[in-house]
Coordinates of C-alpha atoms and ligand atoms in Angstrom, one line a residue:
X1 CA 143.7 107.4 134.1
X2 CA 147.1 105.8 133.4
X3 CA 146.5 102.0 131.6
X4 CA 149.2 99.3 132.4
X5 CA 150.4 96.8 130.4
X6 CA 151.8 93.6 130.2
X7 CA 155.2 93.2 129.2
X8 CA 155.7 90.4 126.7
X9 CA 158.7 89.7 124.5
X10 CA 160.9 92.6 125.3
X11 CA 158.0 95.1 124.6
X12 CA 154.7 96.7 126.8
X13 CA 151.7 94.9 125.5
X14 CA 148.2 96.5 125.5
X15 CA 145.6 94.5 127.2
X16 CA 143.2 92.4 125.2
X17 CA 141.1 91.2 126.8
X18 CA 138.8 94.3 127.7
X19 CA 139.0 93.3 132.1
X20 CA 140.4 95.8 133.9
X21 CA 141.4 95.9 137.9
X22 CA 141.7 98.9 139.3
X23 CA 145.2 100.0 140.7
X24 CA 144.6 101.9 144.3
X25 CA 146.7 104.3 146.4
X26 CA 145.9 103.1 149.7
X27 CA 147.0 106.2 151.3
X28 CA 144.5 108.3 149.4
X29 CA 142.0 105.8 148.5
X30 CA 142.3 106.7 145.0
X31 CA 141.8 104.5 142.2
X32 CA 145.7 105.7 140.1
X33 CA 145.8 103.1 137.2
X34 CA 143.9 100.6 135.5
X35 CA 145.4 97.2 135.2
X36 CA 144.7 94.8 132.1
X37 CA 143.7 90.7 133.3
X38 CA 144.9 88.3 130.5
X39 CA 143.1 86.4 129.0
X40 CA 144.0 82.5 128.1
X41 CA 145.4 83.9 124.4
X42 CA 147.7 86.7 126.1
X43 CA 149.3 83.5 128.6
X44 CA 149.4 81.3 125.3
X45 CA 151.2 84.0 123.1
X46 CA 153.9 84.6 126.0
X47 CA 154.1 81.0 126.9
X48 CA 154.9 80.5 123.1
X49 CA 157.5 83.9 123.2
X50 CA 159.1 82.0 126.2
X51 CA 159.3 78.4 124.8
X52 CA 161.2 80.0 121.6
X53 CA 163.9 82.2 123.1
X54 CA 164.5 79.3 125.9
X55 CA 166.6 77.0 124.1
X56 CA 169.5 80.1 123.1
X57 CA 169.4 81.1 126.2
X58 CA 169.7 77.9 127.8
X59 CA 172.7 77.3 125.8
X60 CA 174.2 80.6 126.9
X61 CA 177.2 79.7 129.2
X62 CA 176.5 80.1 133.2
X63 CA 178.7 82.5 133.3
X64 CA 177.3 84.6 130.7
X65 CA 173.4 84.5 132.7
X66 CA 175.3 84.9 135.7
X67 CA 176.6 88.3 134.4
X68 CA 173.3 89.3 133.7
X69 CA 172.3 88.7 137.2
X70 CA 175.2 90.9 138.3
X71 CA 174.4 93.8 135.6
X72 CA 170.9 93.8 137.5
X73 CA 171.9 94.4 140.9
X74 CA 174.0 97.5 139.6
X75 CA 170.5 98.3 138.0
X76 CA 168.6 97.9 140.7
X77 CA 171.1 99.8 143.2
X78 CA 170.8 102.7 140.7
X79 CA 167.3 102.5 140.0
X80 CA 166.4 101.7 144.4
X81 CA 165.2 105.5 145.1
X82 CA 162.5 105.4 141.9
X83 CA 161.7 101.5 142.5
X84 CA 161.0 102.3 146.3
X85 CA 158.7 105.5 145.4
X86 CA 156.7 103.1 142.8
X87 CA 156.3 100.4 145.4
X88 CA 155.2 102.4 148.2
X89 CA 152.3 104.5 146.4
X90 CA 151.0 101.5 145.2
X91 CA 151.4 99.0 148.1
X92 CA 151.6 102.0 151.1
X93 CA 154.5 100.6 153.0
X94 CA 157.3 103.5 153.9
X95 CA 159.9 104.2 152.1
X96 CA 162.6 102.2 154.4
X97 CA 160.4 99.2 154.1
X98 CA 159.8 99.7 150.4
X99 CA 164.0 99.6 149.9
X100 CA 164.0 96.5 152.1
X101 CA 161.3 94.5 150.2
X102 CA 163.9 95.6 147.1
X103 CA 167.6 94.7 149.2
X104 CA 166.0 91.2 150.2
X105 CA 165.1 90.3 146.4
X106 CA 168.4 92.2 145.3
X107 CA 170.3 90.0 147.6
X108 CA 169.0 86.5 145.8
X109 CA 169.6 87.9 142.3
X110 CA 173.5 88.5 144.1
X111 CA 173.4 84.9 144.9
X112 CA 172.4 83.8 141.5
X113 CA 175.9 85.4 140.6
X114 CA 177.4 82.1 141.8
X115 CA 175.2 80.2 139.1
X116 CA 178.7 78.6 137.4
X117 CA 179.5 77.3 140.7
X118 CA 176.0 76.1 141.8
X119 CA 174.9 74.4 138.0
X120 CA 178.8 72.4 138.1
X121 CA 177.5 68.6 138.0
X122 CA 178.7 65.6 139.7
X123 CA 181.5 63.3 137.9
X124 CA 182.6 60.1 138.8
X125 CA 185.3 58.8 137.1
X126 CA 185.7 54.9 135.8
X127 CA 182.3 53.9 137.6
X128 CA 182.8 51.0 135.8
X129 CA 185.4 49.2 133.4
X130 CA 186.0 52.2 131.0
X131 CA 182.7 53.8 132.2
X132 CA 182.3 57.2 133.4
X133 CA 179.6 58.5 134.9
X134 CA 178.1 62.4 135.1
X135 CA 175.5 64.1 136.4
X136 CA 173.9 67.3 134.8
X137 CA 171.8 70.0 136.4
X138 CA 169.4 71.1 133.1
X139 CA 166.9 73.9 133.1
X140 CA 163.1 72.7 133.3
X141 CA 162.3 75.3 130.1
X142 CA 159.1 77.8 130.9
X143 CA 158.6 78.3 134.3
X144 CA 156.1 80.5 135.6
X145 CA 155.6 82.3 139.1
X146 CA 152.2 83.9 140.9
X147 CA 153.1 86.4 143.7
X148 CA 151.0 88.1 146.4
X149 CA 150.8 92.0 147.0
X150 CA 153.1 92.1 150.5
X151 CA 156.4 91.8 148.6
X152 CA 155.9 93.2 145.0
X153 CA 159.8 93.3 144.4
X154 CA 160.9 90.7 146.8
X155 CA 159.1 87.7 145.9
X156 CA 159.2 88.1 142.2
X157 CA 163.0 88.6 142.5
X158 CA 163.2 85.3 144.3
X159 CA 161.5 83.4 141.7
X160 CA 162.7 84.9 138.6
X161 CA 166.6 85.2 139.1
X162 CA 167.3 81.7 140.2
X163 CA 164.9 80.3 137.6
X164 CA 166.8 82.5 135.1
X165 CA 169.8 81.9 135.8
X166 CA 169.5 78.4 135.9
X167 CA 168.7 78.9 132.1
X168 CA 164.7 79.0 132.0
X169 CA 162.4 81.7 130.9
X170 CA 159.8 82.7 133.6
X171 CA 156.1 84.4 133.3
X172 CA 155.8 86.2 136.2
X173 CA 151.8 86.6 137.0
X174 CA 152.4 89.8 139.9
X175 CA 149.6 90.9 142.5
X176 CA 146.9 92.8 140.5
X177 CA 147.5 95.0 143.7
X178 CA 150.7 96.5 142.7
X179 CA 151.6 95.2 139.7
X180 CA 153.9 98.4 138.6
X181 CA 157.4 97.2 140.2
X182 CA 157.3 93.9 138.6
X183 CA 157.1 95.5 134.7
X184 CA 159.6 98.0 136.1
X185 CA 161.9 94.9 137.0
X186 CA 161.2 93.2 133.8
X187 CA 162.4 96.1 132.3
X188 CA 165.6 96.4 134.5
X189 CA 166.6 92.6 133.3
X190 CA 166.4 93.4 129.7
X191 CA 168.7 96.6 130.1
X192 CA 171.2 94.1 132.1
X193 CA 171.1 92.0 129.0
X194 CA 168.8 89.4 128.9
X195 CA 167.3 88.8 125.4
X196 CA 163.7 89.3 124.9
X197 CA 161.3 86.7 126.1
X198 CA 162.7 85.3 128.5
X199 CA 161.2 87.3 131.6
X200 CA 157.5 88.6 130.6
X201 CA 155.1 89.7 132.7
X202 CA 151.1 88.5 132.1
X203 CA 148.8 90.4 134.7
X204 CA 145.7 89.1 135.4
X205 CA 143.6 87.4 137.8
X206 CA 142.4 83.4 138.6
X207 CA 141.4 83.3 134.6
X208 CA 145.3 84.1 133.9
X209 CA 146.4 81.9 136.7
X210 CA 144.3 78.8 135.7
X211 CA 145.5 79.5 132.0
X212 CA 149.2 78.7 133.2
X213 CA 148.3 75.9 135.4
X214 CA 146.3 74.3 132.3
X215 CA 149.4 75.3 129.6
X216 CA 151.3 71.9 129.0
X217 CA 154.4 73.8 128.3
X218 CA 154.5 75.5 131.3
X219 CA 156.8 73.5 133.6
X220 CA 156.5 74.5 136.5
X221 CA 155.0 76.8 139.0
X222 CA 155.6 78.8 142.2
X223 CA 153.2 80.3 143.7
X224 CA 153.1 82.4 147.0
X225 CA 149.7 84.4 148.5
X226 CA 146.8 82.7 150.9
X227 CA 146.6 79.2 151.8
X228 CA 142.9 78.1 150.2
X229 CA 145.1 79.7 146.8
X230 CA 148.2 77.7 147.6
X231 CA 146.5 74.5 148.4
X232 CA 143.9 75.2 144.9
X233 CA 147.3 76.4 142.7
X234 CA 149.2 72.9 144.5
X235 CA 146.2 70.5 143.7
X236 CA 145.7 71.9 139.9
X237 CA 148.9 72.0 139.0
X238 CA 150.1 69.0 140.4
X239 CA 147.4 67.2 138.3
X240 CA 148.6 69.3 135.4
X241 CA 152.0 67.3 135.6
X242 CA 153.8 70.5 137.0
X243 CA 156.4 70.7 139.6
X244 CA 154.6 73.1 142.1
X245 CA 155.8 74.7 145.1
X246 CA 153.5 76.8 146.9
X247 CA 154.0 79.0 150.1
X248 CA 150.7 80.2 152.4
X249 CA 149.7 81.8 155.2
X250 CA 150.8 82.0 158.7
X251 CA 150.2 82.5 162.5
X252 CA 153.2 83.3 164.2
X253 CA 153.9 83.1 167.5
X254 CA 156.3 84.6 169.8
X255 CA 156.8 82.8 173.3
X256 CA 158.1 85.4 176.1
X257 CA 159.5 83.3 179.0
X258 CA 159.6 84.9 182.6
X259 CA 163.5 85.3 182.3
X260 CA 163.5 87.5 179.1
X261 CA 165.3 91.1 178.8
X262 CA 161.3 92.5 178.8
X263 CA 161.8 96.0 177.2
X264 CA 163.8 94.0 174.1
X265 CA 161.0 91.7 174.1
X266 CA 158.3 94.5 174.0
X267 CA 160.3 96.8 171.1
X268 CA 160.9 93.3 169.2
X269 CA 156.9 92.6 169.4
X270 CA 156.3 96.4 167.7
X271 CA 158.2 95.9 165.2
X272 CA 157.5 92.3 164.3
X273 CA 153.3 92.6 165.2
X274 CA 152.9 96.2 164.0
X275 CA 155.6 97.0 160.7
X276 CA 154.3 97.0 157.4
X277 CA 150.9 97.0 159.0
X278 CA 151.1 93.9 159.9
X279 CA 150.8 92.6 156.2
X280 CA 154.2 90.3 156.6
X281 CA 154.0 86.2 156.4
X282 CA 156.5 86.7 158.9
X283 CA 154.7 88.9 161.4
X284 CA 154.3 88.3 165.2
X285 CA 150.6 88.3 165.3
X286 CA 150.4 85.8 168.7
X287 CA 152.4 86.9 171.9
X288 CA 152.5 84.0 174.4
X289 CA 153.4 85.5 177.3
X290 CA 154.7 82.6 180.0
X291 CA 153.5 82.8 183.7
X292 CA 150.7 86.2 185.2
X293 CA 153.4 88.0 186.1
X294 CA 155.4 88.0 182.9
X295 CA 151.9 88.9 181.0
X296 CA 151.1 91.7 183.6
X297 CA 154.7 93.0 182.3
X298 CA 154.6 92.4 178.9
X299 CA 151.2 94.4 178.7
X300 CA 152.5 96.9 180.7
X301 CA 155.8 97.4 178.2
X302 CA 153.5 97.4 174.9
X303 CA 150.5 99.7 175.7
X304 CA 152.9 102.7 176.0
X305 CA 155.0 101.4 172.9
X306 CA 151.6 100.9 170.7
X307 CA 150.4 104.1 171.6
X308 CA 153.6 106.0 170.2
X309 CA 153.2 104.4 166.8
X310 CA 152.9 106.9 163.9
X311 CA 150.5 105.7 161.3
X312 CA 150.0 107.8 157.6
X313 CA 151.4 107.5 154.4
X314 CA 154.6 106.9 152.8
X315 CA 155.0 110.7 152.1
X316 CA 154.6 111.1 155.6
X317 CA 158.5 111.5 156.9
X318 CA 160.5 109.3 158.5
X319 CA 158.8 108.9 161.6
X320 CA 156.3 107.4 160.1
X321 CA 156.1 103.3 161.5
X322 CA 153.6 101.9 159.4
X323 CA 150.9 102.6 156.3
X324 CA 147.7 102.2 154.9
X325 CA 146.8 98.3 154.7
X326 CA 146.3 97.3 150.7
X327 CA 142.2 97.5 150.0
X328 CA 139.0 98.8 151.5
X329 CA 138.3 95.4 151.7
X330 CA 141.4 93.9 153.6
X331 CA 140.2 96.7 156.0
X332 CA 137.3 95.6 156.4
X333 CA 138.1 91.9 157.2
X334 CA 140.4 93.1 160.1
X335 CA 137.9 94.9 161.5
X336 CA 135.6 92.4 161.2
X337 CA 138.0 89.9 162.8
X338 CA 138.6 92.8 165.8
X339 CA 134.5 92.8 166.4
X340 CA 134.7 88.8 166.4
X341 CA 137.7 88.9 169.0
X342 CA 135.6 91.4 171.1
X343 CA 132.4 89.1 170.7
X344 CA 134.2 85.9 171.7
X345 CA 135.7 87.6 174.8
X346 CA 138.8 88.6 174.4
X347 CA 140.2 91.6 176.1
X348 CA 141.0 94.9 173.6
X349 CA 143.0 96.6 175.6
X350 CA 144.5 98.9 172.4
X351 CA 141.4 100.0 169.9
X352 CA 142.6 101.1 167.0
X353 CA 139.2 101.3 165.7
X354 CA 138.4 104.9 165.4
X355 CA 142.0 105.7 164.0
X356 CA 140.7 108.6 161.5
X357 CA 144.4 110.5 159.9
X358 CA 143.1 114.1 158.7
X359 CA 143.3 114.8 154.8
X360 CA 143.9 111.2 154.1
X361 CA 140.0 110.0 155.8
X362 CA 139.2 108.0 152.2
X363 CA 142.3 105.5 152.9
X364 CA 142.9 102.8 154.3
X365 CA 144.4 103.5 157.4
X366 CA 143.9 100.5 160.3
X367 CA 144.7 102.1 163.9
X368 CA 146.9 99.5 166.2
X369 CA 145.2 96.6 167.9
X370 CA 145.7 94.7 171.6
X371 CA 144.3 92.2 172.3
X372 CA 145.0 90.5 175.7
X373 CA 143.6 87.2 177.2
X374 CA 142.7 85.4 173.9
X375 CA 141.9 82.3 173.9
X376 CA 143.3 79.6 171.5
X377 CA 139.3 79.1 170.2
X378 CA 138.7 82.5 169.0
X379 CA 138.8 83.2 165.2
X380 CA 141.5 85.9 166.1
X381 CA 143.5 82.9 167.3
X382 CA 142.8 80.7 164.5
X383 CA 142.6 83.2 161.6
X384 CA 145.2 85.2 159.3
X385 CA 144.4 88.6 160.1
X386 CA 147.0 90.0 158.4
X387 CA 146.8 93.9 159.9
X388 CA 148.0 96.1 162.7
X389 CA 146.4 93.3 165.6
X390 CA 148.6 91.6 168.1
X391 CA 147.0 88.8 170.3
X392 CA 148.7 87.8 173.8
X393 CA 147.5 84.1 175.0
X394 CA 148.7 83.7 178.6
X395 CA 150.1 80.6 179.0
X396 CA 150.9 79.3 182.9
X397 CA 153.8 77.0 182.0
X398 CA 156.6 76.6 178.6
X399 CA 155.2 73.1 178.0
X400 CA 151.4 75.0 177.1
X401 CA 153.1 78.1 175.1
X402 CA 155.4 75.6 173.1
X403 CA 152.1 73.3 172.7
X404 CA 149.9 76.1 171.4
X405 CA 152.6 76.6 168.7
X406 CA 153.1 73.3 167.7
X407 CA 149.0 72.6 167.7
X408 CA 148.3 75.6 165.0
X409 CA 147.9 74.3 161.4
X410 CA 150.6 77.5 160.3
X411 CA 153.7 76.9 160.6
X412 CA 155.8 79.6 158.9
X413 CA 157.8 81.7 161.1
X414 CA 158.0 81.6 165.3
X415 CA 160.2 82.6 167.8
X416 CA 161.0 82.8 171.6
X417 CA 162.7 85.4 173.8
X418 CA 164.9 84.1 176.6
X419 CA 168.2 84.4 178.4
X420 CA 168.1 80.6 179.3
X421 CA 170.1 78.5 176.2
X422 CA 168.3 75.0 177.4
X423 CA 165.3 76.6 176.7
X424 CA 165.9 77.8 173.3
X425 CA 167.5 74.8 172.3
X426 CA 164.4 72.4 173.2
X427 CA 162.2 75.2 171.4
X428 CA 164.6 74.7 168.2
X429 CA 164.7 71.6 168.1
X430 CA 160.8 70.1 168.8
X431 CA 159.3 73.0 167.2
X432 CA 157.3 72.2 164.0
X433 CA 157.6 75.7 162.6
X434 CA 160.2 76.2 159.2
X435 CA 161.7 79.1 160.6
X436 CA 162.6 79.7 164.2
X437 CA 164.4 82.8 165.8
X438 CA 165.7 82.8 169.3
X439 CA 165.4 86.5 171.0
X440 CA 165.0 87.4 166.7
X441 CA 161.1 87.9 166.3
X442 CA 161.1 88.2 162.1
X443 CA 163.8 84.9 161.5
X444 CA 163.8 85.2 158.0
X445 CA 166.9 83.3 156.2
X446 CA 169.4 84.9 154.2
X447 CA 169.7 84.4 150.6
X448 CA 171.8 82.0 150.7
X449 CA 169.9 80.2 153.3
X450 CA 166.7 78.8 152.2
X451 CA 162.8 80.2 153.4
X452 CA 159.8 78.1 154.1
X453 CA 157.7 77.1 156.8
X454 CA 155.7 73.8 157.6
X455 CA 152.1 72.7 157.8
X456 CA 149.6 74.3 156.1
X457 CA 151.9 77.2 155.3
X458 CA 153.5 75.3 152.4
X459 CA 152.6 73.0 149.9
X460 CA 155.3 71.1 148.0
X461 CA 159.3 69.9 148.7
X462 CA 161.8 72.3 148.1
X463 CA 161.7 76.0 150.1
X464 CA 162.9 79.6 148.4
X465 CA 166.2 80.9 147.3
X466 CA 169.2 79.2 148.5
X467 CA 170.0 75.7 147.4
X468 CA 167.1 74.4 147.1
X469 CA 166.2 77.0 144.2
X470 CA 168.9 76.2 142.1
X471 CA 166.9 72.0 143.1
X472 CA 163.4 73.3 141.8
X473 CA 164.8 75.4 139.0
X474 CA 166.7 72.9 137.3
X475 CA 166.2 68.7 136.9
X476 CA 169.2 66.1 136.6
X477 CA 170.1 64.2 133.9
X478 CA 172.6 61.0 134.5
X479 CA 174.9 59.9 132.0
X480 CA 176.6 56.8 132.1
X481 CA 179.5 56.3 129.2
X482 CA 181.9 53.7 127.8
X483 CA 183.9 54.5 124.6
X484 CA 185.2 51.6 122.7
X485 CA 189.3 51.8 122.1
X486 CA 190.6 53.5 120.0
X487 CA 193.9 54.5 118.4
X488 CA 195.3 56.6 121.2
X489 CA 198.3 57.7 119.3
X490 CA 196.2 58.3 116.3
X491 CA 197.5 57.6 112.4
X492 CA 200.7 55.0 112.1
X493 CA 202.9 55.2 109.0
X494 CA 205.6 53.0 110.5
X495 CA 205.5 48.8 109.8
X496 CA 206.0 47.8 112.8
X497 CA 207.7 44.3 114.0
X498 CA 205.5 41.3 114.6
X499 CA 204.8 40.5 117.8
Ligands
LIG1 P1 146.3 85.9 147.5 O1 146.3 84.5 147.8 O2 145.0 86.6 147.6 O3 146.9 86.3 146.1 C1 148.2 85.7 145.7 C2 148.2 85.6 144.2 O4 147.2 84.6 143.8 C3 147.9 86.9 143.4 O5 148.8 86.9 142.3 C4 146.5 86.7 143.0 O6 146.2 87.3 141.8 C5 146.3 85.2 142.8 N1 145.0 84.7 143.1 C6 144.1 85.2 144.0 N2 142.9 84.5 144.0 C7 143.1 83.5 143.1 C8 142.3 82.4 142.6 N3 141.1 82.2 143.1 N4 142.8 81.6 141.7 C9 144.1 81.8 141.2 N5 144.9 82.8 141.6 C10 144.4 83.6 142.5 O7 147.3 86.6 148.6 P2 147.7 88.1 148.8 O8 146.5 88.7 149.6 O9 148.2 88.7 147.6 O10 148.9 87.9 149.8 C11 148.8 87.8 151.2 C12 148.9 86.3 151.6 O11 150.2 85.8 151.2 C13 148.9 86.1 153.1 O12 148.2 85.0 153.4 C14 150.4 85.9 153.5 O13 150.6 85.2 154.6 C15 150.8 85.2 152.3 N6 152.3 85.2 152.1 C16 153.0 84.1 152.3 C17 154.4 84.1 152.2 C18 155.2 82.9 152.4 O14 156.4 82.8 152.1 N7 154.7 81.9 153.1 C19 155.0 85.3 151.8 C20 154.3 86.4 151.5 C21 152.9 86.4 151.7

């Protein structure tokens, strides 16, 4: 049985602590490596490798870290195919989905390239009588990230390269779910050139994760996963004197109004409700459906669609839509939630619950879910299912789809599918929902953009990536100066004539 590590200044570190988490393929069901949890002495002895190679590297020139970021997209380009492999036997996503959890991280550490640019300060010149005045964007020191299973390569990227190239050092703390990409990342940054220390990986569970929170030279934290996690890692580290940000769960919905192209809002619904197994915080998981007729339709498109999908493992081909979800256990809560939604009186018009995939009968396979006719006080409303289950809530009239949106406490992604621009613009515009997408059902921002939602799916200011991480990365120091005269011209040799 293979035994990660931890990878702590610039080398793989044996666990110490004598906890292990088991490492599944959830294809197979198989239990392929065992993963070390630190302990609060393996977080204090990378905190401490961190706070001493921080101050060089700090003192590195922008441009210099920036160059590092740009070695590590080469890396990362050349290393896609075996990073992609890695990622999907752990996590089970295909291999197309694997390579675009790795472009969408790739593309912030690209950003990061413009670091020079991004870190230049403000300047005003004679504020005052001989006073000048400047403003300078310095790194917060050792930052540290936690990061859920769903993106193992994403999520970390968009953490550590802004933090990094903003001159920190970062602890990453990865999913004990899939913890492989991550080392194989830290690995990648040290090969680009970035000296030891200042991107270490801890792995580990809540011990490990309330170790950083409690470390006073940890200065900040990110965090992304569940919300009772995000709202726990907000409160405890705020009161640790931290500067949190923290990013939850979500309910997204996806308002269909009677004038939409039907057939582009149907394939847009299987791949935002169904890809990745549903195991996206950007998933469709509510369909709202406006007006009987435009249901009636809507159902009609989907049942066909749903049936089609191809569900097996990542080895499976091409054709294969979506893969195993991450644990036995993250099975059983969807199905769980599926009975509840049957109980409560919801109608399943797509059962996915006796999907059984020959030779792989041991994983975790969850079949596709319908649900039509939900109402908004069923626990398959409320809830994060987080699997292959997509609920349509009729709504008679725009003002009770938009309302239905607005009234959930997640508020991550949404989107609406129309041909009418007034429409779409009032939805953009009262919507309290971070990231909106018109006839777009997965609107998440560009790199350069910045992600987050609203509500309960957030905790803290400032979103991910974009501007605003290059804001939480760094904090701004103000200096105001006068200089007495001086002798401009320096030394004179001359007399020179009274005056
Ligand atoms: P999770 O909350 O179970 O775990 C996330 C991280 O927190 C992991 O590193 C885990 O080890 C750690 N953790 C778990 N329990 C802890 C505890 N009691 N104390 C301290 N740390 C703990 O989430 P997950 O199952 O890995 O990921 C799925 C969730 O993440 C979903 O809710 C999804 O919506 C959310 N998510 C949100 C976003 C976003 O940007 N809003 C993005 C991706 C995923």
């Amino acid at each position: 049985m293979q035994e990660l590590t931890h990878y702590i200044n610039g080398a793989h570190a044996k666990g110490q602590s004598s906890r292990f988490a088991d490492v599944y393929n959830p294809a197979t069901g198989e239990v392929q490596a065992k993963l070390p949890l630190a302990n609060a002495a393996e977080i204090a002895q990378a905190v401490d490798c961190a706070a001493k190679a921080q101050p060089a590297w700090a003192a590195t020139n922008p441009q210099r870290r920036a160059r590092v970021m740009m070695a590590f997209v080469g890396l990362l380009n050349r290393d896609m195919d075996k990073l992609a492999e890695a990622l999907s036997r752990e996590h089970g996503k295909t291999i197309p989905d694997a390579k675009g959890d790795i472009q969408r991280g790739l593309e912030v550490a690209e950003y990061c390239i413009g670091a020079p640019e991004m870190l230049k300060g403000d300047y005003t010149d004679s504020a005052g009588p001989g006073i000048d005045m400047y403003s300078m964007k310095q790194p917060l020191g050792v930052c540290a990230g936690i990061t859920p299973f769903n993106f193992p390569a994403m999520i970390p990227m968009w953490m550590f390269a802004p933090a990094i190239v903003c001159g920190n050092a970062f602890i990453l703390k990865p999913s004990e779910r899939d913890p492989s990409v991550p080392l194989m990342l830290a690995e990648l940054m040290e090969e680009a050139g970035l000296p030891k220390g200042i991107l270490q990986v801890v792995n580990g569970d809540k011990e490990a994760v309330d170790a950083l929170l409690e470390h006073e030279v940890v200065q900040s934290i990110g965090f992304v996963g569940s919300t009772p996690i995000a709202e726990y890692i907000y409160g405890k580290g705020c009161a640790h004197g931290k500067r949190v940000q923290c990013f939850g769960g979500a309910k997204n919905h996806m308002i269909i109004m009677p004038d939409a192209d039907m057939d582009q809002a149907a394939d847009a619904l299987i791949g935002a409700g169904y890809g990745a197994a549903g195991e996206r915080c950007m998933a469709i998981s509510v369909a709202v459906p406006v007006g009987e007729s435009t249901a009636d339709q809507l159902i009609e498109k989907l049942i066909p669609r749903i049936e089609k999908l191809k569900v097996g493992p990542y080895t499976g081909g091409n054709d294969v839509d979506y893969g195993p979800v991450i644990t036995a256990a993250a099975k059983q809560n969807i199905l769980g939630l599926v009975q509840s939604g049957i109980d409560q009186g919801a109608d399943l018009v797509v059962d996915g619950r006796d999907f059984n995939l020959q030779g792989y009968e041991d994983g975790f396979f969850v079949g596709p879910h319908l649900f039509d006719r939900v109402t908004t006080d069923m626990d398959i409303y409320r809830k994060e299912i987080f699997g292959p289950v997509l609920s349509c809530v009729r709504a008679q009239t725009y003002e009770e789809a938009i309302g239905m949106a607005i009234d959930h406490e997640y508020g991550n992604g949404t989107a609406i599918f129309t041909r009418d621009g007034d429409t779409a613009r009032d939805f953009a515009n009262r919507i309290n929902i971070g990231m909106v997408g018109i006839n777009v059902p997965i609107p998440v921002p560009l790199a350069y953009h910045t992600f987050g939602g609203w509500k309960k799916s957030v905790f803290g200011d400032l979103n991910q990536h974009g501007p605003d991480a290059f804001k939480f990365y760094t904090r701004t120091k103000t200096v105001t100066s006068r200089w007495p005269s001086g002798i401009k011209e320096g030394g004179e040799f001359n007399f020179k004539p009274m005056e």
